[in-house]
PDB file of C-alpha atoms in Angstrom:
ATOM      1  CA  LYS A   1      82.935  13.239 228.309  1.00  0.00           C
ATOM      2  CA  ALA A   2      81.134  10.673 227.247  1.00  0.00           C
ATOM      3  CA  ALA A   3      77.491  11.542 226.233  1.00  0.00           C
ATOM      4  CA  ALA A   4      74.432   9.992 226.925  1.00  0.00           C
ATOM      5  CA  PRO A   5      72.845   7.875 224.142  1.00  0.00           C
ATOM      6  CA  THR A   6      69.643   9.982 221.912  1.00  0.00           C
ATOM      7  CA  ALA A   7      66.806   7.582 222.607  1.00  0.00           C
ATOM      8  CA  ASP A   8      67.380   5.692 219.715  1.00  0.00           C
ATOM      9  CA  GLY A   9      70.782   5.098 221.357  1.00  0.00           C
ATOM     10  CA  LYS A  10      72.882   5.900 218.803  1.00  0.00           C
ATOM     11  CA  THR A  11      75.883   9.155 219.462  1.00  0.00           C
ATOM     12  CA  LEU A  12      77.481  10.324 216.905  1.00  0.00           C
ATOM     13  CA  ARG A  13      81.505  10.320 217.772  1.00  0.00           C
ATOM     14  CA  PHE A  14      83.765  13.570 216.391  1.00  0.00           C
ATOM     15  CA  GLY A  15      87.257  13.370 216.724  1.00  0.00           C
ATOM     16  CA  VAL A  16      88.266  17.868 217.668  1.00  0.00           C
ATOM     17  CA  LEU A  17      91.472  19.338 216.751  1.00  0.00           C
ATOM     18  CA  PRO A  18      92.833  22.141 219.071  1.00  0.00           C
ATOM     19  CA  ILE A  19      92.566  24.685 216.279  1.00  0.00           C
ATOM     20  CA  THR A  20      90.294  27.910 215.973  1.00  0.00           C
ATOM     21  CA  ASP A  21      88.749  25.928 212.993  1.00  0.00           C
ATOM     22  CA  VAL A  22      86.603  23.756 215.395  1.00  0.00           C
ATOM     23  CA  LEU A  23      85.330  26.663 217.233  1.00  0.00           C
ATOM     24  CA  PRO A  24      81.353  26.230 215.958  1.00  0.00           C
ATOM     25  CA  VAL A  25      81.327  22.447 217.364  1.00  0.00           C
ATOM     26  CA  TYR A  26      81.578  24.172 220.572  1.00  0.00           C
ATOM     27  CA  VAL A  27      79.733  26.408 219.755  1.00  0.00           C
ATOM     28  CA  ALA A  28      76.624  24.201 219.586  1.00  0.00           C
ATOM     29  CA  GLU A  29      77.274  22.455 221.756  1.00  0.00           C
ATOM     30  CA  GLN A  30      77.402  25.014 224.974  1.00  0.00           C
ATOM     31  CA  LYS A  31      74.063  26.605 222.994  1.00  0.00           C
ATOM     32  CA  GLY A  32      72.759  22.752 222.821  1.00  0.00           C
ATOM     33  CA  TYR A  33      71.779  23.084 219.281  1.00  0.00           C
ATOM     34  CA  PHE A  34      72.791  19.226 219.127  1.00  0.00           C
ATOM     35  CA  LYS A  35      70.331  18.623 221.616  1.00  0.00           C
ATOM     36  CA  ASP A  36      67.414  19.544 220.657  1.00  0.00           C
ATOM     37  CA  ALA A  37      68.460  18.599 216.559  1.00  0.00           C
ATOM     38  CA  GLY A  38      67.459  14.846 218.831  1.00  0.00           C
ATOM     39  CA  LEU A  39      71.616  14.669 217.827  1.00  0.00           C
ATOM     40  CA  ASN A  40      73.923  13.449 220.813  1.00  0.00           C
ATOM     41  CA  VAL A  41      77.234  14.614 220.073  1.00  0.00           C
ATOM     42  CA  GLN A  42      80.627  13.153 221.398  1.00  0.00           C
ATOM     43  CA  LEU A  43      83.176  15.072 221.802  1.00  0.00           C
ATOM     44  CA  ILE A  44      87.003  13.353 221.039  1.00  0.00           C
ATOM     45  CA  PRO A  45      90.382  15.630 221.897  1.00  0.00           C
ATOM     46  CA  VAL A  46      92.839  15.022 219.289  1.00  0.00           C
ATOM     47  CA  ALA A  47      95.764  16.371 220.283  1.00  0.00           C
ATOM     48  CA  SER A  48      97.914  16.510 216.696  1.00  0.00           C
ATOM     49  CA  ALA A  49      96.851  15.455 213.098  1.00  0.00           C
ATOM     50  CA  ALA A  50      97.965  12.352 213.452  1.00  0.00           C
ATOM     51  CA  GLU A  51      96.086  11.131 216.401  1.00  0.00           C
ATOM     52  CA  ARG A  52      93.134  12.383 214.949  1.00  0.00           C
ATOM     53  CA  ASP A  53      93.523  10.332 211.495  1.00  0.00           C
ATOM     54  CA  GLN A  54      94.477   6.815 214.667  1.00  0.00           C
ATOM     55  CA  VAL A  55      90.804   7.566 215.914  1.00  0.00           C
ATOM     56  CA  VAL A  56      89.020   7.810 212.206  1.00  0.00           C
ATOM     57  CA  GLN A  57      90.832   4.647 211.029  1.00  0.00           C
ATOM     58  CA  SER A  58      90.009   2.969 214.195  1.00  0.00           C
ATOM     59  CA  GLY A  59      86.428   3.755 213.938  1.00  0.00           C
ATOM     60  CA  GLN A  60      86.699   5.455 217.089  1.00  0.00           C
ATOM     61  CA  ALA A  61      85.220   8.954 215.307  1.00  0.00           C
ATOM     62  CA  ASP A  62      82.787   9.166 212.955  1.00  0.00           C
ATOM     63  CA  GLY A  63      83.260  12.351 211.347  1.00  0.00           C
ATOM     64  CA  VAL A  64      86.264  15.046 211.793  1.00  0.00           C
ATOM     65  CA  LEU A  65      87.727  18.252 211.160  1.00  0.00           C
ATOM     66  CA  THR A  66      90.344  18.157 208.376  1.00  0.00           C
ATOM     67  CA  ASP A  67      91.443  20.070 205.046  1.00  0.00           C
ATOM     68  CA  LEU A  68      91.785  18.342 201.393  1.00  0.00           C
ATOM     69  CA  ILE A  69      95.163  16.962 201.191  1.00  0.00           C
ATOM     70  CA  ASN A  70      94.151  14.168 204.142  1.00  0.00           C
ATOM     71  CA  ILE A  71      90.904  14.020 202.063  1.00  0.00           C
ATOM     72  CA  VAL A  72      92.851  12.461 199.341  1.00  0.00           C
ATOM     73  CA  LEU A  73      95.240  10.970 201.039  1.00  0.00           C
ATOM     74  CA  PHE A  74      92.529   8.384 203.043  1.00  0.00           C
ATOM     75  CA  ASN A  75      90.624   7.996 199.489  1.00  0.00           C
ATOM     76  CA  ALA A  76      94.210   6.796 197.571  1.00  0.00           C
ATOM     77  CA  GLU A  77      92.401   3.330 198.038  1.00  0.00           C
ATOM     78  CA  GLN A  78      89.029   3.544 198.183  1.00  0.00           C
ATOM     79  CA  PRO A  79      86.442   6.389 199.822  1.00  0.00           C
ATOM     80  CA  ARG A  80      87.437   6.081 203.154  1.00  0.00           C
ATOM     81  CA  LEU A  81      85.918   9.904 203.810  1.00  0.00           C
ATOM     82  CA  GLN A  82      83.294  11.770 202.670  1.00  0.00           C
ATOM     83  CA  VAL A  83      84.127  15.983 202.740  1.00  0.00           C
ATOM     84  CA  VAL A  84      79.531  16.931 204.010  1.00  0.00           C
ATOM     85  CA  ARG A  85      80.831  20.472 204.516  1.00  0.00           C
ATOM     86  CA  LYS A  86      83.805  23.399 203.480  1.00  0.00           C
ATOM     87  CA  ALA A  87      84.426  24.226 207.816  1.00  0.00           C
ATOM     88  CA  ARG A  88      86.278  27.018 207.148  1.00  0.00           C
ATOM     89  CA  GLN A  89      88.759  29.062 204.744  1.00  0.00           C
ATOM     90  CA  ALA A  90      90.528  32.510 204.197  1.00  0.00           C
ATOM     91  CA  PHE A  91      88.467  36.158 203.945  1.00  0.00           C
ATOM     92  CA  PRO A  92      90.312  39.079 202.160  1.00  0.00           C
ATOM     93  CA  ASN A  93      90.426  40.568 205.651  1.00  0.00           C
ATOM     94  CA  ALA A  94      91.109  37.434 207.446  1.00  0.00           C
ATOM     95  CA  PRO A  95      94.697  34.716 206.885  1.00  0.00           C
ATOM     96  CA  GLN A  96      94.276  31.546 207.224  1.00  0.00           C
ATOM     97  CA  PHE A  97      97.864  31.026 206.689  1.00  0.00           C
ATOM     98  CA  ARG A  98     100.417  32.920 206.562  1.00  0.00           C
ATOM     99  CA  LEU A  99     104.314  32.624 204.310  1.00  0.00           C
ATOM    100  CA  LEU A 100     106.401  34.282 207.266  1.00  0.00           C
ATOM    101  CA  ALA A 101     110.032  35.720 207.283  1.00  0.00           C
ATOM    102  CA  GLY A 102     111.899  35.946 210.339  1.00  0.00           C
ATOM    103  CA  LYS A 103     112.253  39.348 212.152  1.00  0.00           C
ATOM    104  CA  ASP A 104     116.396  39.159 210.979  1.00  0.00           C
ATOM    105  CA  SER A 105     116.415  37.263 207.730  1.00  0.00           C
ATOM    106  CA  GLY A 106     116.934  40.163 205.561  1.00  0.00           C
ATOM    107  CA  ILE A 107     113.852  38.822 203.287  1.00  0.00           C
ATOM    108  CA  THR A 108     110.844  41.192 202.483  1.00  0.00           C
ATOM    109  CA  ASN A 109     109.530  39.347 199.736  1.00  0.00           C
ATOM    110  CA  VAL A 110     108.395  36.528 197.972  1.00  0.00           C
ATOM    111  CA  GLN A 111     111.624  36.427 195.363  1.00  0.00           C
ATOM    112  CA  GLY A 112     113.591  36.801 198.230  1.00  0.00           C
ATOM    113  CA  LEU A 113     112.282  33.208 199.306  1.00  0.00           C
ATOM    114  CA  LYS A 114     113.906  31.741 196.395  1.00  0.00           C
ATOM    115  CA  GLY A 115     116.105  28.330 197.564  1.00  0.00           C
ATOM    116  CA  VAL A 116     115.587  29.302 201.394  1.00  0.00           C
ATOM    117  CA  ASP A 117     114.366  26.117 203.210  1.00  0.00           C
ATOM    118  CA  ILE A 118     110.884  27.115 204.351  1.00  0.00           C
ATOM    119  CA  GLY A 119     109.423  25.549 207.067  1.00  0.00           C
ATOM    120  CA  VAL A 120     106.172  23.129 207.206  1.00  0.00           C
ATOM    121  CA  SER A 121     104.518  20.024 208.105  1.00  0.00           C
ATOM    122  CA  ASP A 122     105.214  17.137 204.593  1.00  0.00           C
ATOM    123  CA  ASN A 123     102.495  15.642 202.586  1.00  0.00           C
ATOM    124  CA  SER A 124      99.901  18.530 204.855  1.00  0.00           C
ATOM    125  CA  VAL A 125      98.587  20.891 203.563  1.00  0.00           C
ATOM    126  CA  ILE A 126     100.451  23.479 204.720  1.00  0.00           C
ATOM    127  CA  ALA A 127     102.940  22.443 202.354  1.00  0.00           C
ATOM    128  CA  TYR A 128     100.809  22.117 199.188  1.00  0.00           C
ATOM    129  CA  TRP A 129      99.803  25.678 200.266  1.00  0.00           C
ATOM    130  CA  THR A 130     103.255  26.800 200.494  1.00  0.00           C
ATOM    131  CA  ASP A 131     103.473  25.468 196.767  1.00  0.00           C
ATOM    132  CA  ARG A 132     100.859  27.163 195.220  1.00  0.00           C
ATOM    133  CA  VAL A 133     100.605  30.437 196.922  1.00  0.00           C
ATOM    134  CA  LEU A 134     104.338  30.556 195.806  1.00  0.00           C
ATOM    135  CA  GLU A 135     103.255  29.740 192.419  1.00  0.00           C
ATOM    136  CA  LYS A 136     100.600  32.190 192.189  1.00  0.00           C
ATOM    137  CA  GLU A 137     103.125  35.152 193.325  1.00  0.00           C
ATOM    138  CA  GLY A 138     105.687  33.806 190.463  1.00  0.00           C
ATOM    139  CA  LEU A 139     108.317  32.129 192.148  1.00  0.00           C
ATOM    140  CA  ALA A 140     108.941  29.313 189.685  1.00  0.00           C
ATOM    141  CA  LYS A 141     108.654  25.407 190.604  1.00  0.00           C
ATOM    142  CA  ALA A 142     112.605  24.980 191.324  1.00  0.00           C
ATOM    143  CA  ASP A 143     113.097  27.773 193.441  1.00  0.00           C
ATOM    144  CA  ILE A 144     110.352  26.482 196.107  1.00  0.00           C
ATOM    145  CA  LYS A 145     112.974  24.633 199.080  1.00  0.00           C
ATOM    146  CA  THR A 146     110.858  23.193 202.041  1.00  0.00           C
ATOM    147  CA  GLN A 147     112.203  21.873 205.179  1.00  0.00           C
ATOM    148  CA  ALA A 148     110.143  19.373 206.906  1.00  0.00           C
ATOM    149  CA  VAL A 149     109.760  20.895 210.517  1.00  0.00           C
ATOM    150  CA  PRO A 150     105.907  18.337 211.721  1.00  0.00           C
ATOM    151  CA  ASN A 151     105.442  20.091 215.745  1.00  0.00           C
ATOM    152  CA  ILE A 152     104.122  23.288 214.419  1.00  0.00           C
ATOM    153  CA  VAL A 153     104.787  24.889 217.701  1.00  0.00           C
ATOM    154  CA  GLN A 154     108.638  24.294 217.377  1.00  0.00           C
ATOM    155  CA  ARG A 155     108.367  25.590 213.513  1.00  0.00           C
ATOM    156  CA  ALA A 156     107.646  28.673 215.336  1.00  0.00           C
ATOM    157  CA  GLN A 157     109.971  28.828 217.886  1.00  0.00           C
ATOM    158  CA  LEU A 158     112.817  28.059 215.107  1.00  0.00           C
ATOM    159  CA  LEU A 159     111.104  31.240 213.055  1.00  0.00           C
ATOM    160  CA  GLY A 160     111.845  33.379 216.696  1.00  0.00           C
ATOM    161  CA  GLN A 161     115.525  32.497 217.310  1.00  0.00           C
ATOM    162  CA  GLY A 162     116.300  32.603 213.333  1.00  0.00           C
ATOM    163  CA  GLN A 163     116.944  28.732 212.776  1.00  0.00           C
ATOM    164  CA  LEU A 164     114.568  29.452 209.746  1.00  0.00           C
ATOM    165  CA  LYS A 165     114.866  32.111 207.860  1.00  0.00           C
ATOM    166  CA  ALA A 166     110.925  31.845 206.963  1.00  0.00           C
ATOM    167  CA  GLY A 167     108.134  28.854 207.684  1.00  0.00           C
ATOM    168  CA  VAL A 168     104.322  28.691 207.423  1.00  0.00           C
ATOM    169  CA  LEU A 169     102.073  28.760 210.203  1.00  0.00           C
ATOM    170  CA  PRO A 170      98.240  29.389 210.966  1.00  0.00           C
ATOM    171  CA  ASP A 171      96.909  31.489 214.310  1.00  0.00           C
ATOM    172  CA  PRO A 172      97.307  32.170 217.168  1.00  0.00           C
ATOM    173  CA  LEU A 173     101.026  30.741 216.898  1.00  0.00           C
ATOM    174  CA  ALA A 174     101.570  33.185 212.855  1.00  0.00           C
ATOM    175  CA  SER A 175      99.806  36.005 215.207  1.00  0.00           C
ATOM    176  CA  LEU A 176     102.195  35.960 217.877  1.00  0.00           C
ATOM    177  CA  ALA A 177     105.314  35.458 215.700  1.00  0.00           C
ATOM    178  CA  MET A 178     103.526  38.898 213.451  1.00  0.00           C
ATOM    179  CA  LEU A 179     104.012  40.446 217.336  1.00  0.00           C
ATOM    180  CA  GLN A 180     107.412  38.739 218.126  1.00  0.00           C
ATOM    181  CA  GLY A 181     108.983  40.609 214.851  1.00  0.00           C
ATOM    182  CA  ALA A 182     108.441  37.995 211.888  1.00  0.00           C
ATOM    183  CA  LYS A 183     107.678  39.540 208.605  1.00  0.00           C
ATOM    184  CA  VAL A 184     104.185  38.292 206.504  1.00  0.00           C
ATOM    185  CA  ILE A 185     105.203  37.429 203.010  1.00  0.00           C
ATOM    186  CA  ALA A 186     102.667  36.313 201.612  1.00  0.00           C
ATOM    187  CA  ASP A 187      99.380  34.809 202.476  1.00  0.00           C
ATOM    188  CA  ASP A 188      96.253  34.094 200.953  1.00  0.00           C
ATOM    189  CA  THR A 189      93.695  36.661 201.592  1.00  0.00           C
ATOM    190  CA  LYS A 190      93.537  36.108 197.199  1.00  0.00           C
ATOM    191  CA  TYR A 191      93.489  32.458 197.508  1.00  0.00           C
ATOM    192  CA  PRO A 192      90.984  31.042 199.658  1.00  0.00           C
ATOM    193  CA  GLU A 193      90.531  27.481 198.637  1.00  0.00           C
ATOM    194  CA  LEU A 194      93.881  27.014 198.812  1.00  0.00           C
ATOM    195  CA  GLY A 195      94.009  26.397 202.974  1.00  0.00           C
ATOM    196  CA  GLN A 196      90.082  25.239 203.189  1.00  0.00           C
ATOM    197  CA  SER A 197      89.313  23.047 205.816  1.00  0.00           C
ATOM    198  CA  VAL A 198      86.390  20.722 205.438  1.00  0.00           C
ATOM    199  CA  LEU A 199      83.492  18.842 207.945  1.00  0.00           C
ATOM    200  CA  ALA A 200      84.137  14.811 206.675  1.00  0.00           C
ATOM    201  CA  PHE A 201      82.944  11.816 207.932  1.00  0.00           C
ATOM    202  CA  ARG A 202      83.359   8.092 207.200  1.00  0.00           C
ATOM    203  CA  THR A 203      81.832   7.013 204.040  1.00  0.00           C
ATOM    204  CA  PRO A 204      80.481   3.833 205.481  1.00  0.00           C
ATOM    205  CA  TYR A 205      78.889   5.761 208.954  1.00  0.00           C
ATOM    206  CA  VAL A 206      77.403   8.109 205.935  1.00  0.00           C
ATOM    207  CA  GLN A 207      75.529   5.391 204.078  1.00  0.00           C
ATOM    208  CA  SER A 208      73.546   4.514 206.949  1.00  0.00           C
ATOM    209  CA  ASN A 209      73.489   8.192 209.525  1.00  0.00           C
ATOM    210  CA  ALA A 210      73.171  10.866 206.407  1.00  0.00           C
ATOM    211  CA  ASP A 211      70.695  12.302 208.237  1.00  0.00           C
ATOM    212  CA  ASP A 212      72.020  13.153 212.024  1.00  0.00           C
ATOM    213  CA  ILE A 213      74.801  14.644 209.397  1.00  0.00           C
ATOM    214  CA  ARG A 214      72.236  16.845 208.322  1.00  0.00           C
ATOM    215  CA  LYS A 215      71.481  17.101 211.683  1.00  0.00           C
ATOM    216  CA  PHE A 216      74.941  17.877 213.001  1.00  0.00           C
ATOM    217  CA  THR A 217      75.470  20.533 209.151  1.00  0.00           C
ATOM    218  CA  GLN A 218      72.307  22.403 210.475  1.00  0.00           C
ATOM    219  CA  ALA A 219      74.070  22.772 214.010  1.00  0.00           C
ATOM    220  CA  TRP A 220      77.328  23.883 213.023  1.00  0.00           C
ATOM    221  CA  ASP A 221      75.409  26.344 210.314  1.00  0.00           C
ATOM    222  CA  LYS A 222      73.579  28.046 213.561  1.00  0.00           C
ATOM    223  CA  ALA A 223      76.886  27.815 215.743  1.00  0.00           C
ATOM    224  CA  VAL A 224      78.601  29.919 212.645  1.00  0.00           C
ATOM    225  CA  ALA A 225      75.739  32.628 212.015  1.00  0.00           C
ATOM    226  CA  ASP A 226      75.274  33.667 215.801  1.00  0.00           C
ATOM    227  CA  LEU A 227      79.822  33.709 216.266  1.00  0.00           C
ATOM    228  CA  ARG A 228      79.125  35.950 213.037  1.00  0.00           C
ATOM    229  CA  ALA A 229      76.353  37.764 214.767  1.00  0.00           C
ATOM    230  CA  ASN A 230      78.099  38.209 218.340  1.00  0.00           C
ATOM    231  CA  PRO A 231      81.854  37.678 217.922  1.00  0.00           C
ATOM    232  CA  ALA A 232      82.632  38.987 221.252  1.00  0.00           C
ATOM    233  CA  GLU A 233      80.634  36.582 223.104  1.00  0.00           C
ATOM    234  CA  PHE A 234      82.687  33.485 222.708  1.00  0.00           C
ATOM    235  CA  ARG A 235      86.460  35.122 222.929  1.00  0.00           C
ATOM    236  CA  ALA A 236      86.479  32.901 226.135  1.00  0.00           C
ATOM    237  CA  LEU A 237      85.299  29.762 224.427  1.00  0.00           C
ATOM    238  CA  LEU A 238      87.778  30.519 221.808  1.00  0.00           C
ATOM    239  CA  VAL A 239      91.214  31.373 224.132  1.00  0.00           C
ATOM    240  CA  GLU A 240      89.884  28.003 225.627  1.00  0.00           C
ATOM    241  CA  LYS A 241      89.500  25.718 222.942  1.00  0.00           C
ATOM    242  CA  GLY A 242      91.622  27.427 220.744  1.00  0.00           C
ATOM    243  CA  ARG A 243      94.847  26.967 222.420  1.00  0.00           C
ATOM    244  CA  VAL A 244      95.599  31.090 222.206  1.00  0.00           C
ATOM    245  CA  PRO A 245      98.553  32.173 224.260  1.00  0.00           C
ATOM    246  CA  GLU A 246      97.722  35.060 226.754  1.00  0.00           C
ATOM    247  CA  GLN A 247      99.461  37.889 224.894  1.00  0.00           C
ATOM    248  CA  LEU A 248      96.467  37.214 221.814  1.00  0.00           C
ATOM    249  CA  LYS A 249      93.709  36.284 223.956  1.00  0.00           C
ATOM    250  CA  ASP A 250      92.211  39.527 223.874  1.00  0.00           C
ATOM    251  CA  THR A 251      93.066  40.871 220.297  1.00  0.00           C
ATOM    252  CA  LEU A 252      93.131  37.478 218.402  1.00  0.00           C
ATOM    253  CA  PRO A 253      90.734  37.977 215.955  1.00  0.00           C
ATOM    254  CA  ILE A 254      87.425  35.873 216.020  1.00  0.00           C
ATOM    255  CA  PRO A 255      87.690  33.852 213.046  1.00  0.00           C
ATOM    256  CA  GLN A 256      85.412  33.822 210.004  1.00  0.00           C
ATOM    257  CA  PHE A 257      83.270  31.245 208.574  1.00  0.00           C
ATOM    258  CA  PRO A 258      81.913  30.737 205.052  1.00  0.00           C
ATOM    259  CA  ASP A 259      77.976  30.509 204.031  1.00  0.00           C
ATOM    260  CA  PRO A 260      76.677  26.474 203.930  1.00  0.00           C
ATOM    261  CA  ALA A 261      79.602  25.076 200.498  1.00  0.00           C
ATOM    262  CA  VAL A 262      80.987  21.689 200.204  1.00  0.00           C
ATOM    263  CA  THR A 263      84.388  21.455 198.225  1.00  0.00           C
ATOM    264  CA  SER A 264      84.671  22.188 194.569  1.00  0.00           C
ATOM    265  CA  GLU A 265      85.671  19.333 192.200  1.00  0.00           C
ATOM    266  CA  ALA A 266      88.315  21.546 190.958  1.00  0.00           C
ATOM    267  CA  GLU A 267      89.478  22.085 194.207  1.00  0.00           C
ATOM    268  CA  LEU A 268      90.101  18.245 195.172  1.00  0.00           C
ATOM    269  CA  LYS A 269      91.331  17.315 191.723  1.00  0.00           C
ATOM    270  CA  ASP A 270      93.930  20.233 192.707  1.00  0.00           C
ATOM    271  CA  VAL A 271      94.582  19.035 196.048  1.00  0.00           C
ATOM    272  CA  SER A 272      94.373  14.956 194.557  1.00  0.00           C
ATOM    273  CA  ASP A 273      97.238  16.590 191.742  1.00  0.00           C
ATOM    274  CA  TRP A 274      99.907  17.868 193.624  1.00  0.00           C
ATOM    275  CA  ALA A 275      99.851  14.677 196.231  1.00  0.00           C
TER     276      ALA A 275
END
């Protein structure tokens, strides 16, 4: 929906994927935190990562929730996107991504994945995550094999049908796959930095609207505080905006969000080295 301009006539346009990571943006909108800060925010729903990239490239969005692989690829030739806040990462009791084996795959541990095609999306945070987690869990680079299945819903279906022996999924699809018998072989609870998502804005926008970005991140932080204080209040919003399947609408955990921080240079460098 188009938003009425603020006193200075400016609108901050922010691209949002239908994933659970964006929940604080909707909480901030619902609670009026953007308005309270004197900020006019227009949320631009995008259906896929490709569409998200398109709205940034064309200047239809000023900022987006994205990941570090996307940042590195976007900034390959010049600094076009700037990270302003870590959005989400894994916690010791709450993974962000899970590497799952199909229920009839016979795979029970990381060693069982040697040479097995693992469903991922190429050149994505999931591909990076898969390589790094399996290396840390003791697999040699040469033993890690992946198969490109960019459509995440299709990846979950192929895993459920036994056409993929293993695949990497985020919630809510990971939890749904587990309900259907998939087995967790590895996750990122020990490696929170690997799957992090971030809030990023176009570099020219950052240079001329630093104050608006500060207000945006303050509204985000308020929303995160609300989610921590009373997660149950926002379940309906999570189900609606995060495309939570019917079977999980009462049980899927409300996502956890980190304290205010930005990505470290070492984390960004590791992604850059991988890319």
